[in-house]
Short mmCIF file of C-alpha atoms in Angstrom, two decimals:
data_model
loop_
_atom_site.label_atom_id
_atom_site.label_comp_id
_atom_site.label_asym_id
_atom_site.label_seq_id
_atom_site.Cartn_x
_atom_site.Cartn_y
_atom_site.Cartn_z
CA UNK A 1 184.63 123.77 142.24
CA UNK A 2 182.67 121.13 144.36
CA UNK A 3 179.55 118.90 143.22
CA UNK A 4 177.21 121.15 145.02
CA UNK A 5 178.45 124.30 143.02
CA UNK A 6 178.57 122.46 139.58
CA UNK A 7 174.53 121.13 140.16
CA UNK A 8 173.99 125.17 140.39
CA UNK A 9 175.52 126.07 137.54
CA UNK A 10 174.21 122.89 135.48
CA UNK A 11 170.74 123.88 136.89
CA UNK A 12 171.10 127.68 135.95
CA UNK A 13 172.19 126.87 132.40
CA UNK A 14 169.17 124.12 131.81
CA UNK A 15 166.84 126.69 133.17
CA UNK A 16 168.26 129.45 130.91
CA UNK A 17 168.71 127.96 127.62
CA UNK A 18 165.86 125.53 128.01
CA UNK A 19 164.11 129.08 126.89
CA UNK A 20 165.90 128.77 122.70
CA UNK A 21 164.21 126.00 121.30
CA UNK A 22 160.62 127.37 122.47
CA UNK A 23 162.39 130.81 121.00
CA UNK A 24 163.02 128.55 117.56
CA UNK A 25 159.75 126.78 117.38
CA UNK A 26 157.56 129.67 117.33
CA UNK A 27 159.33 131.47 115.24
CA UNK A 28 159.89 128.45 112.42
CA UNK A 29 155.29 128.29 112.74
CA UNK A 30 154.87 131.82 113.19
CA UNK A 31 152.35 130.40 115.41
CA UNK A 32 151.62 130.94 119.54
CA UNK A 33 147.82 130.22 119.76
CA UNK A 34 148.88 127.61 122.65
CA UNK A 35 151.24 129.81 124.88
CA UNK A 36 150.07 131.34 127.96
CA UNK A 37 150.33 135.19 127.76
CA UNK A 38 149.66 135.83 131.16
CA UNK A 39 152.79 132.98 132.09
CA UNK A 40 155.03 134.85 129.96
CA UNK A 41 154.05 138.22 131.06
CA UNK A 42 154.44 136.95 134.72
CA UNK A 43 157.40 135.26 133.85
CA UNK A 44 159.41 137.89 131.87
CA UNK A 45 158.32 140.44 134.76
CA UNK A 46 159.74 137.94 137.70
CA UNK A 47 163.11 137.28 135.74
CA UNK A 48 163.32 140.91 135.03
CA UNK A 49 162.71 141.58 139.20
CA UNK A 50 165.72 138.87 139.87
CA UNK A 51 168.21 141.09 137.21
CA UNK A 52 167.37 143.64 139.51
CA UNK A 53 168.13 141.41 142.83
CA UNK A 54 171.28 140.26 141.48
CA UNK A 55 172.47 143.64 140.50
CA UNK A 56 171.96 144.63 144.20
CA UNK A 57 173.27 141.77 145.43
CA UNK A 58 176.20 141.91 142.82
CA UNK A 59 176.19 138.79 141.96
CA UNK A 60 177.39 137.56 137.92
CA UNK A 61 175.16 134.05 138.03
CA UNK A 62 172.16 135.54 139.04
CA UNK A 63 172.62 138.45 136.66
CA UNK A 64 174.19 136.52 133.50
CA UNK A 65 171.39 133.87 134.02
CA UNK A 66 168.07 136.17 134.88
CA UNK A 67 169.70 138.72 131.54
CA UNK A 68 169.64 135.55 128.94
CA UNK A 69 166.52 134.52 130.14
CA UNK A 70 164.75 137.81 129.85
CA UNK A 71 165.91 138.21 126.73
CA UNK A 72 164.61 134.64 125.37
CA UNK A 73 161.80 134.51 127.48
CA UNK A 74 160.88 138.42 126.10
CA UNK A 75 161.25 137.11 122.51
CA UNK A 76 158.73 134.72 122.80
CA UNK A 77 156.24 137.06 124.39
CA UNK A 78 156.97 139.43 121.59
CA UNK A 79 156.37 136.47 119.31
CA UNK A 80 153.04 135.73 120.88
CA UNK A 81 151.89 138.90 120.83
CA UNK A 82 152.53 139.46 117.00
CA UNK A 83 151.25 136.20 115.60
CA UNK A 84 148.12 135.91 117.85
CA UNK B 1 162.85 142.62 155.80
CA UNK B 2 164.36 145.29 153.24
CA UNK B 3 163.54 146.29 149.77
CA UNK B 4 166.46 143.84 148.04
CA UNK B 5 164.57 140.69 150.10
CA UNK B 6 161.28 141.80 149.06
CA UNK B 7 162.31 142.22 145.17
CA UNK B 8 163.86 138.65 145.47
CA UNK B 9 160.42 137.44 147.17
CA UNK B 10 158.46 138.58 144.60
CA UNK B 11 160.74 137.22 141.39
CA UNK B 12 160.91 134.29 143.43
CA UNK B 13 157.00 134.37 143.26
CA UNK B 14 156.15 135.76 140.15
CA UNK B 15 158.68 133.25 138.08
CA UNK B 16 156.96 130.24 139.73
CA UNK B 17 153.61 130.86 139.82
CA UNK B 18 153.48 132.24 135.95
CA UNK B 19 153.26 128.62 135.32
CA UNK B 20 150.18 128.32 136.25
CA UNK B 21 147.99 130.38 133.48
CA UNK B 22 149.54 127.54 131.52
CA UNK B 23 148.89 124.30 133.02
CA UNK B 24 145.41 126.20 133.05
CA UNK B 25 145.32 126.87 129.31
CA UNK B 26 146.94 124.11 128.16
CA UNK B 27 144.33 121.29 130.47
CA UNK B 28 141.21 123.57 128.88
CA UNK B 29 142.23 123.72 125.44
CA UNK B 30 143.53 120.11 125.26
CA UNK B 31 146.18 121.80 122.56
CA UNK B 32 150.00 121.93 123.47
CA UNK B 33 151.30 121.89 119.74
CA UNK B 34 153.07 125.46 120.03
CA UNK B 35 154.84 124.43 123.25
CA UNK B 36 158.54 123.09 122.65
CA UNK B 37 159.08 119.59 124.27
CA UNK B 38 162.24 120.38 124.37
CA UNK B 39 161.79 123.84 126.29
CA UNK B 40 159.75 121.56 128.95
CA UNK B 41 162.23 118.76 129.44
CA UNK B 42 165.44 121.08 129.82
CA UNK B 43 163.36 123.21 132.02
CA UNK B 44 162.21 120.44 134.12
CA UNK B 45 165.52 118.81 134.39
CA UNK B 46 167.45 122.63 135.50
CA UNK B 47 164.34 123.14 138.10
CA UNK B 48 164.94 119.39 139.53
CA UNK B 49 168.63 120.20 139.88
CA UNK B 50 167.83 123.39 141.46
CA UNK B 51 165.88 121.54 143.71
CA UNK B 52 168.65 119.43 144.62
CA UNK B 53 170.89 122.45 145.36
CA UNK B 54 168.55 124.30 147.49
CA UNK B 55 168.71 120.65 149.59
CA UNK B 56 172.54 120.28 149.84
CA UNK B 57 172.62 124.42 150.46
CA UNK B 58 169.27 123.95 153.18
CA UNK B 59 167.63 126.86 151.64
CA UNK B 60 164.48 126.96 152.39
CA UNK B 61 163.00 129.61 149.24
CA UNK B 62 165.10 127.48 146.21
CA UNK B 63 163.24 124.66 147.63
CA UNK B 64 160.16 125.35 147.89
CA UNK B 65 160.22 127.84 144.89
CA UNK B 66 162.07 124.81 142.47
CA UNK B 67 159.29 122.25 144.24
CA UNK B 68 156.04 124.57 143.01
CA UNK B 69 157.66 124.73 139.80
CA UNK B 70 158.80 121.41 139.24
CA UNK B 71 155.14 120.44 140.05
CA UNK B 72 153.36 122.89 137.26
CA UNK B 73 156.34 122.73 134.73
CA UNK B 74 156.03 118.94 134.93
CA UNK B 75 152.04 119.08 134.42
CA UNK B 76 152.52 121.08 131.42
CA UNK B 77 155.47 118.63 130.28
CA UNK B 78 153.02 115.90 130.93
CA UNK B 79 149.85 116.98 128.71
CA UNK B 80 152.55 117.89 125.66
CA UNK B 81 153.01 114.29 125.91
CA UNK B 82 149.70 113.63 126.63
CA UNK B 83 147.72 116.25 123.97
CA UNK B 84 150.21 115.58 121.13
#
Protein backbone atom coordinates (compact mmCIF):
# COMPACT_ATOMS: atom_id res chain seq x y z
CA UNK A 1 0.00 0.00 0.00
CA UNK A 2 1.45 3.47 -1.06
CA UNK A 3 0.98 6.99 0.78
CA UNK A 4 -1.59 8.01 -1.70
CA UNK A 5 -3.81 4.86 -0.92
CA UNK A 6 -3.32 5.08 2.95
CA UNK A 7 -4.53 9.20 2.86
CA UNK A 8 -7.84 7.45 1.23
CA UNK A 9 -8.43 5.13 3.59
CA UNK A 10 -7.38 7.53 6.63
CA UNK A 11 -9.77 10.07 4.95
CA UNK A 12 -12.70 7.49 4.51
CA UNK A 13 -12.45 6.34 8.12
CA UNK A 14 -12.31 10.17 9.63
CA UNK A 15 -15.25 10.92 7.45
CA UNK A 16 -17.14 7.78 8.60
CA UNK A 17 -16.69 7.56 12.21
CA UNK A 18 -16.41 11.29 12.69
CA UNK A 19 -20.45 10.52 12.50
CA UNK A 20 -20.35 8.39 16.53
CA UNK A 21 -19.64 11.00 18.81
CA UNK A 22 -22.46 13.38 17.22
CA UNK A 23 -24.44 9.75 17.40
CA UNK A 24 -23.33 9.79 21.42
CA UNK A 25 -23.97 13.37 22.20
CA UNK A 26 -27.46 13.54 21.23
CA UNK A 27 -28.37 10.68 22.56
CA UNK A 28 -26.56 11.32 26.27
CA UNK A 29 -29.05 15.19 26.01
CA UNK A 30 -31.84 13.68 24.35
CA UNK A 31 -31.62 16.95 22.77
CA UNK A 32 -31.29 18.08 18.71
CA UNK A 33 -32.93 21.60 18.75
CA UNK A 34 -29.50 22.77 16.96
CA UNK A 35 -29.14 20.11 14.10
CA UNK A 36 -30.12 20.84 10.67
CA UNK A 37 -32.94 18.46 9.52
CA UNK A 38 -32.85 19.35 6.10
CA UNK A 39 -28.59 18.58 6.24
CA UNK A 40 -29.29 15.30 7.59
CA UNK A 41 -32.11 14.45 5.37
CA UNK A 42 -29.88 15.59 2.39
CA UNK A 43 -27.10 13.96 3.81
CA UNK A 44 -28.47 10.47 4.74
CA UNK A 45 -30.23 10.54 1.14
CA UNK A 46 -26.66 11.37 -0.74
CA UNK A 47 -24.74 8.61 1.33
CA UNK A 48 -27.56 6.29 0.73
CA UNK A 49 -27.24 7.26 -3.41
CA UNK A 50 -23.23 6.47 -3.08
CA UNK A 51 -24.20 2.68 -1.37
CA UNK A 52 -25.97 2.42 -4.42
CA UNK A 53 -22.90 3.72 -6.74
CA UNK A 54 -20.55 1.53 -5.07
CA UNK A 55 -22.69 -1.50 -5.34
CA UNK A 56 -22.69 -0.88 -9.14
CA UNK A 57 -19.41 -0.10 -9.29
CA UNK A 58 -18.52 -3.08 -6.89
CA UNK A 59 -16.42 -1.53 -5.00
CA UNK A 60 -15.92 -2.64 -0.78
CA UNK A 61 -14.55 1.12 0.34
CA UNK A 62 -17.16 2.92 -1.14
CA UNK A 63 -19.76 0.46 0.08
CA UNK A 64 -18.27 -0.39 3.72
CA UNK A 65 -17.77 3.44 4.15
CA UNK A 66 -21.21 5.03 2.54
CA UNK A 67 -23.13 1.63 4.78
CA UNK A 68 -21.51 2.90 8.32
CA UNK A 69 -22.23 6.23 7.55
CA UNK A 70 -25.84 5.79 6.67
CA UNK A 71 -26.35 3.99 9.45
CA UNK A 72 -24.79 6.73 11.97
CA UNK A 73 -25.75 9.51 10.04
CA UNK A 74 -29.64 7.81 9.97
CA UNK A 75 -29.45 7.50 13.78
CA UNK A 76 -29.04 10.92 14.35
CA UNK A 77 -31.83 11.97 12.03
CA UNK A 78 -33.99 9.49 13.83
CA UNK A 79 -32.75 11.15 17.00
CA UNK A 80 -33.71 14.57 15.78
CA UNK A 81 -36.79 13.73 14.71
CA UNK A 82 -37.93 12.13 18.11
CA UNK A 83 -36.61 14.67 20.56
CA UNK A 84 -37.59 17.83 18.55
CA UNK B 1 -23.24 9.97 -19.33
CA UNK B 2 -25.10 6.75 -17.86
CA UNK B 3 -27.33 6.16 -14.96
CA UNK B 4 -24.24 4.80 -12.48
CA UNK B 5 -22.38 8.48 -13.31
CA UNK B 6 -25.46 10.31 -12.73
CA UNK B 7 -26.27 8.46 -9.24
CA UNK B 8 -22.57 9.24 -8.26
CA UNK B 9 -23.20 13.03 -9.44
CA UNK B 10 -25.94 13.46 -7.43
CA UNK B 11 -24.49 11.71 -3.94
CA UNK B 12 -21.59 13.61 -4.83
CA UNK B 13 -24.00 16.69 -4.71
CA UNK B 14 -26.43 15.97 -2.28
CA UNK B 15 -23.63 14.89 0.54
CA UNK B 16 -21.90 18.28 0.04
CA UNK B 17 -24.31 20.67 -0.26
CA UNK B 18 -26.53 19.22 2.88
CA UNK B 19 -24.09 21.26 4.74
CA UNK B 20 -25.42 24.11 3.97
CA UNK B 21 -29.06 24.18 5.84
CA UNK B 22 -26.55 24.09 8.66
CA UNK B 23 -24.05 26.71 8.39
CA UNK B 24 -27.53 28.48 7.70
CA UNK B 25 -29.15 27.43 10.96
CA UNK B 26 -26.43 27.40 13.02
CA UNK B 27 -25.18 31.54 11.82
CA UNK B 28 -29.20 32.48 12.51
CA UNK B 29 -29.68 30.87 15.69
CA UNK B 30 -26.23 31.77 17.12
CA UNK B 31 -26.72 28.15 19.07
CA UNK B 32 -24.31 25.18 18.18
CA UNK B 33 -24.57 23.38 21.68
CA UNK B 34 -26.15 20.03 20.17
CA UNK B 35 -23.42 19.83 17.51
CA UNK B 36 -20.39 17.46 18.55
CA UNK B 37 -16.97 19.29 18.26
CA UNK B 38 -15.67 16.32 17.89
CA UNK B 39 -18.01 15.16 14.88
CA UNK B 40 -16.74 18.62 13.18
CA UNK B 41 -13.02 18.26 13.70
CA UNK B 42 -12.78 14.46 12.55
CA UNK B 43 -14.99 15.41 9.74
CA UNK B 44 -12.97 18.30 8.74
CA UNK B 45 -9.72 16.58 9.06
CA UNK B 46 -11.16 13.14 6.69
CA UNK B 47 -12.64 15.91 4.07
CA UNK B 48 -9.04 17.78 4.04
CA UNK B 49 -7.38 14.42 3.44
CA UNK B 50 -9.82 13.63 0.84
CA UNK B 51 -8.93 16.69 -0.63
CA UNK B 52 -5.44 15.80 -0.74
CA UNK B 53 -6.20 12.47 -2.48
CA UNK B 54 -8.37 13.78 -5.13
CA UNK B 55 -4.92 16.09 -5.82
CA UNK B 56 -2.31 13.26 -5.92
CA UNK B 57 -5.23 11.03 -7.95
CA UNK B 58 -6.07 14.55 -10.33
CA UNK B 59 -9.68 13.95 -9.92
CA UNK B 60 -11.40 16.60 -10.66
CA UNK B 61 -15.16 15.69 -8.63
CA UNK B 62 -13.18 14.55 -5.05
CA UNK B 63 -11.73 17.90 -5.39
CA UNK B 64 -13.99 20.06 -5.88
CA UNK B 65 -16.69 18.02 -3.95
CA UNK B 66 -14.00 17.71 -0.62
CA UNK B 67 -13.20 21.73 -1.38
CA UNK B 68 -17.21 22.83 -1.04
CA UNK B 69 -17.29 20.77 1.91
CA UNK B 70 -14.27 21.57 3.59
CA UNK B 71 -15.46 25.23 3.16
CA UNK B 72 -19.15 24.74 4.92
CA UNK B 73 -17.99 21.91 7.35
CA UNK B 74 -15.25 24.29 8.49
CA UNK B 75 -17.85 27.34 8.91
CA UNK B 76 -19.93 25.23 11.03
CA UNK B 77 -16.67 23.97 12.95
CA UNK B 78 -15.86 27.59 13.30
CA UNK B 79 -19.17 29.09 14.99
CA UNK B 80 -19.14 25.79 17.53
CA UNK B 81 -16.06 27.46 18.56
CA UNK B 82 -17.31 30.64 18.11
CA UNK B 83 -21.21 30.25 19.69
CA UNK B 84 -20.04 28.03 22.58
Amino acid sequence: MNIIELIGIVAGILTTVSFLPQVIKTWRYRSAKDLSLTMFICFCLGVFLWLIYGIYVSSKPIIVANFVTFILAGTILYFKIKYD
